[in-house]
Short mmCIF file of C-alpha atoms in Angstrom, two decimals:
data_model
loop_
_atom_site.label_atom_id
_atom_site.label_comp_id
_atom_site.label_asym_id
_atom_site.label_seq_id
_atom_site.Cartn_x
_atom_site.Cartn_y
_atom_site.Cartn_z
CA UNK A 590 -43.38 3.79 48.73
CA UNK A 591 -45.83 6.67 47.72
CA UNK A 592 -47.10 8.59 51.09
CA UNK A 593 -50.81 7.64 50.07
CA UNK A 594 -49.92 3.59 50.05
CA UNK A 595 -48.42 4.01 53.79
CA UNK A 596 -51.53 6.13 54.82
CA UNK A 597 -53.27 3.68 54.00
CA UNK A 598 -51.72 0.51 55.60
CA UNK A 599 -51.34 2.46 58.75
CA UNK A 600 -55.41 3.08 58.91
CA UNK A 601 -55.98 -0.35 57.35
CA UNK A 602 -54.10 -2.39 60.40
CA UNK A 603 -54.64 0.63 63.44
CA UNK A 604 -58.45 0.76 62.42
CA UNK A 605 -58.48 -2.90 63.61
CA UNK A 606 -58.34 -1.83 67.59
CA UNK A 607 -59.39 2.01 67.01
CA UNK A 608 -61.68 3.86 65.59
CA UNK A 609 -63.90 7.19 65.65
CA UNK A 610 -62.26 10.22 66.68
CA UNK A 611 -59.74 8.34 68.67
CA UNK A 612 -58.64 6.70 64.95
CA UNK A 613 -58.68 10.11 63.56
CA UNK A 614 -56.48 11.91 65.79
CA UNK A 615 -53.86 8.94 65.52
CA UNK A 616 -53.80 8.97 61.71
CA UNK A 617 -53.55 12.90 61.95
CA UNK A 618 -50.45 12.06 64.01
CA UNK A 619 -49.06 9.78 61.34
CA UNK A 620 -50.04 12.35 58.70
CA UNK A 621 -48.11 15.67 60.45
CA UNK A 622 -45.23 14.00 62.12
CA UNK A 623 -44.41 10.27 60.78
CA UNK A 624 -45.38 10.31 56.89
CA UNK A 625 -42.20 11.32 55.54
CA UNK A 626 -40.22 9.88 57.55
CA UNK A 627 -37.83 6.35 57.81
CA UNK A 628 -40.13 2.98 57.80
CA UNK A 629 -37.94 2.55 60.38
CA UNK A 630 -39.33 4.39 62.94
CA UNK A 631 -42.21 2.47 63.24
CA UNK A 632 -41.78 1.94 66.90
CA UNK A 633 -41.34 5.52 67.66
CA UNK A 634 -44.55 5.98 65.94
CA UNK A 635 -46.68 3.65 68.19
CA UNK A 636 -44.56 5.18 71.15
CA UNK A 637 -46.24 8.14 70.12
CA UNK A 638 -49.47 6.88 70.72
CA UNK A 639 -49.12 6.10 74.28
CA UNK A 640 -52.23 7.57 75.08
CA UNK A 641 -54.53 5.54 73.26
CA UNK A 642 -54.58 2.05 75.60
CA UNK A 643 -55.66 -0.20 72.96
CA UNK A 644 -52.45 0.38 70.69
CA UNK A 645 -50.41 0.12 73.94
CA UNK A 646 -52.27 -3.23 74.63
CA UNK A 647 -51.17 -4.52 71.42
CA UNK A 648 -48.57 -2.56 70.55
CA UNK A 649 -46.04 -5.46 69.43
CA UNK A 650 -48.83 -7.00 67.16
CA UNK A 651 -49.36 -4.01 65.86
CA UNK A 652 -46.16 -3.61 64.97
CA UNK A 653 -45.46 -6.57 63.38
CA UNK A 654 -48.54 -6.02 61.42
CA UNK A 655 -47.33 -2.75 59.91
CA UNK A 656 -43.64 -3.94 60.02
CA UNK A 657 -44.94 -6.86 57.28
CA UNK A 658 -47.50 -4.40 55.07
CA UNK A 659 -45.12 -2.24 54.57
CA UNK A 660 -42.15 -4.28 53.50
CA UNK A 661 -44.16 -6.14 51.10
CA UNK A 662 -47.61 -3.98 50.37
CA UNK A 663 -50.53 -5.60 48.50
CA UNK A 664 -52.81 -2.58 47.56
CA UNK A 665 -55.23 -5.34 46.89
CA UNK A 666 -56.48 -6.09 51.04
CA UNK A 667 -55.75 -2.39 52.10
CA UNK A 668 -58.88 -0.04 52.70
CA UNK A 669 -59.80 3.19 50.76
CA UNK A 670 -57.47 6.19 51.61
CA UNK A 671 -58.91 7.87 54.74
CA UNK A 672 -57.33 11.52 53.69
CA UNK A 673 -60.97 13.16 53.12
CA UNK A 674 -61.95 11.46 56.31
CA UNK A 675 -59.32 12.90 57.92
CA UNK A 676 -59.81 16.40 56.91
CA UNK A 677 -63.73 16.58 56.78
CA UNK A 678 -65.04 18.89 59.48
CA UNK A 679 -68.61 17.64 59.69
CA UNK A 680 -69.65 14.36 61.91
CA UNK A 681 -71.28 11.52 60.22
CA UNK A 682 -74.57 12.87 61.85
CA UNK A 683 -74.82 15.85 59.91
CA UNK A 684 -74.77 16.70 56.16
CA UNK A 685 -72.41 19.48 55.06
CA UNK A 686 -75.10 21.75 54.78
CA UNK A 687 -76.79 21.54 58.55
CA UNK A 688 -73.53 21.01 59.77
CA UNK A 689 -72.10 24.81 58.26
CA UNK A 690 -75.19 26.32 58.40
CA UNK A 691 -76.43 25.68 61.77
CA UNK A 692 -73.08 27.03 63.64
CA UNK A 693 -73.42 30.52 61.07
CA UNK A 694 -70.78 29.73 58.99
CA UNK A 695 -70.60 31.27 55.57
CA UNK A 696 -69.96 28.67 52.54
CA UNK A 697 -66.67 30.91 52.04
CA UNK A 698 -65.04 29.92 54.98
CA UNK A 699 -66.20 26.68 54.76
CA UNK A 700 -64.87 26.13 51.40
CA UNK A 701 -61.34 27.81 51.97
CA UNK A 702 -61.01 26.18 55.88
CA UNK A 703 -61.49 22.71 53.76
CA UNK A 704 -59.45 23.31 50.52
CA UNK A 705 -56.45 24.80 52.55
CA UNK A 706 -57.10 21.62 55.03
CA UNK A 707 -57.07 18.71 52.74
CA UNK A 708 -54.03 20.04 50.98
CA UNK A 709 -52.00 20.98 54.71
CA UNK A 710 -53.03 17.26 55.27
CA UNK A 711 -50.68 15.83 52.53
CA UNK A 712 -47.92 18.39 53.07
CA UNK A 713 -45.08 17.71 56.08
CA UNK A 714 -45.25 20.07 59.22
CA UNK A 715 -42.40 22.39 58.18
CA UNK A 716 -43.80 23.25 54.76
CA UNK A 717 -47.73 23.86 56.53
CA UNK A 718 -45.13 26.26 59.20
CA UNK A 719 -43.78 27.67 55.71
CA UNK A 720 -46.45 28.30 53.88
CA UNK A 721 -48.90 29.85 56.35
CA UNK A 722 -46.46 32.14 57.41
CA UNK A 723 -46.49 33.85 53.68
CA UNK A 724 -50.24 33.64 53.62
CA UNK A 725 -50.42 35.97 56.94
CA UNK A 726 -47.33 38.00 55.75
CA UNK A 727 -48.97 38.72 52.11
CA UNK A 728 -52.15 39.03 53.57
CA UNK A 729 -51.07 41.92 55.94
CA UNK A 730 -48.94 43.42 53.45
CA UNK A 731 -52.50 43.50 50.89
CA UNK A 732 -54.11 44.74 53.87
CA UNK A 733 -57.13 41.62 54.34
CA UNK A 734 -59.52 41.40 56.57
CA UNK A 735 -58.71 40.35 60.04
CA UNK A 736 -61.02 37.54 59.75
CA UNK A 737 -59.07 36.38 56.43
CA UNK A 738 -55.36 36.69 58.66
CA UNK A 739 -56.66 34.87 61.98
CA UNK A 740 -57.65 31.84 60.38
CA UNK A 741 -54.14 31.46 59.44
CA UNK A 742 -52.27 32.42 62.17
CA UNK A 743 -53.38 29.45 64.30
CA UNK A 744 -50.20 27.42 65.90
CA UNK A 745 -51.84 24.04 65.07
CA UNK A 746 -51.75 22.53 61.06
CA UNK A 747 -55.99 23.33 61.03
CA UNK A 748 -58.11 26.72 60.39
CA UNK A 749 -60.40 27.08 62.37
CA UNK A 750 -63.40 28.68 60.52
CA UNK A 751 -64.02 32.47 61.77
CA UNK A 752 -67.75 33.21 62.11
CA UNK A 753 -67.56 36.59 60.42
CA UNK A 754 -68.37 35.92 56.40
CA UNK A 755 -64.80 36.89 54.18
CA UNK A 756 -65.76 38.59 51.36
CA UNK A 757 -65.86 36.52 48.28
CA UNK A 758 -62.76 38.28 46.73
CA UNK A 759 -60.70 37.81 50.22
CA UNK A 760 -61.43 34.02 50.63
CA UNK A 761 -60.35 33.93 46.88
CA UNK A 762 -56.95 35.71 47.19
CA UNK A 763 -56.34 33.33 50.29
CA UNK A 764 -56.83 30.24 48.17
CA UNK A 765 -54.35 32.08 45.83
CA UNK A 766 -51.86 33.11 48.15
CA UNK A 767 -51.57 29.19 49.49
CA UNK A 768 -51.41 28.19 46.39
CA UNK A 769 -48.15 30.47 45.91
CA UNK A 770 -46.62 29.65 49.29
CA UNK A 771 -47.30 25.52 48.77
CA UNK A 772 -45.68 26.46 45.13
CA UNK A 773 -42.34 27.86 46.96
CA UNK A 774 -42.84 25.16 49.65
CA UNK A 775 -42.68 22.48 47.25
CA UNK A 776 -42.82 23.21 43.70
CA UNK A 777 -45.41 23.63 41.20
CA UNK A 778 -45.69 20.41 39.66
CA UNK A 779 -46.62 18.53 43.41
CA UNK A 780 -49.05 22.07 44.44
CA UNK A 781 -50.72 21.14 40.99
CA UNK A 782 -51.55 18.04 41.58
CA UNK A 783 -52.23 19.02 45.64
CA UNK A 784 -54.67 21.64 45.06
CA UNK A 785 -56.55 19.32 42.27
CA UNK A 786 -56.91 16.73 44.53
CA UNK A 787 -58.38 19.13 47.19
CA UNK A 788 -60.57 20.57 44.77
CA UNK A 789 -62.19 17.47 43.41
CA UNK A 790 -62.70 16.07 47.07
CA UNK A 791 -64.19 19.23 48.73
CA UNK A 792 -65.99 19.47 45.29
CA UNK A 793 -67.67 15.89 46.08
CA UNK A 794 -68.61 16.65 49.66
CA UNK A 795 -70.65 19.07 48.85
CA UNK A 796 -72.33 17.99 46.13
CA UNK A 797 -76.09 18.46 46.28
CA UNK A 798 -75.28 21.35 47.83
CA UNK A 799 -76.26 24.10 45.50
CA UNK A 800 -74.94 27.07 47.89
CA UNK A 801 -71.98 25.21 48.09
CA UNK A 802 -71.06 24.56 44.94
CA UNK A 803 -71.99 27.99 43.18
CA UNK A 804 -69.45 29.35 46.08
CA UNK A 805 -66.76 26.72 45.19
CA UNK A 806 -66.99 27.31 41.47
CA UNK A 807 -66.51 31.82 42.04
CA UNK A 808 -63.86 30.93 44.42
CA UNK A 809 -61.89 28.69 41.77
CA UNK A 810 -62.80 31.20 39.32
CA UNK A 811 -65.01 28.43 37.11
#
């Protein structure tokens, strides 16, 4: 079963008793530590979520829930993919625009924060590890701003944006450089269709955007 099938019965049965932020970080759980792993382990998963009373409450429905989806999936009653959810930075509240511009951020760090995101989203905690570490080596070694190195050198899987504005040139060679280190991470062919798929999603969430999207189209040299 395809990683994007089990995202998505996981958020179609756990967005039943959760939702919000509290959903979010639970299905960013799934996502960094339970994705590629054994159907299996399930249990452990939900164990995992001790924190959050209403899975504890009903934890063995829950369960048996998943346990069933899983072992026969119907694509046809599951709910969209929640992966751009899961990586968007801005609340429902604000549009991409008041949301980047109000807290000074420049549409470059924006842009690469969300590209590198959505892609560390789909990729298993060992290869984000892998790959992050060659971005900050590569970058030091090209001599990048410190800006550019910081807002990989974070120990969690997300950027955090840097308020000082990369230069256009320096948020492009870090888009390049994780596109090198997800190709030695895990091949070309799957870091093809990764950073496509990243693309066309932070592509569509800020459309309407014109700032946005001239900045998007120099950084993926259109």
């Amino acid at each position: 079963m395809s990683p994007d099938i089990k995202r998505r019965i996981v958020f179609t049965v756990l967005s039943d008793y959760v939702n919000g932020d509290e959903l979010k970080a639970v299905l960013l759980l799934w996502q960094q530590e339970f994705a590629e792993r054994s159907r299996y382990e399930l249990n452990q998963f939900l164990g995992a979520c001790r924190d959050v009373p209403a899975i504890q409450q009903n934890r063995v429905e829950i369960l048996s829930r998943l346990v069933r989806m899983i072992m026969k999936p119907d694509e046809s009653g599951l709910k969209p993919d929640p992966i751009h959810w899961m990586s968007s930075q801005a609340t429902q509240t604000q549009t991409p625009e008041s949301s980047a511009q109000s807290d000074g951020y420049a549409p470059q760090n924006v842009l690469v924060t969300d590209i590198v995101n959505v892609m560390f989203s789909r990729l298993r905690s060992d290869h984000v590890r892998s790959i992050k570490s060659y971005v900050v080596s590569v970058a030091t070694r090209k001599k990048l701003q410190g800006p550019a190195q910081a807002m990989f050198e974070q120990p969690d899987i997300s950027i955090p944006r840097v308020h000082t504005p990369l230069e256009i040139q320096e948020a492009r060679k870090l888009i390049n450089f994780t596109y090198i280190g997800c190709c030695e991470a895990v091949g070309p062919v799957e870091t093809d269709l990764l950073f496509s798929k990243a693309s066309r999603e932070v592509g569509e969430k800020y459309h309407g955007n014109a700032a946005f999207t001239e900045c998007l189209n120099i950084l993926l040299g259109r």
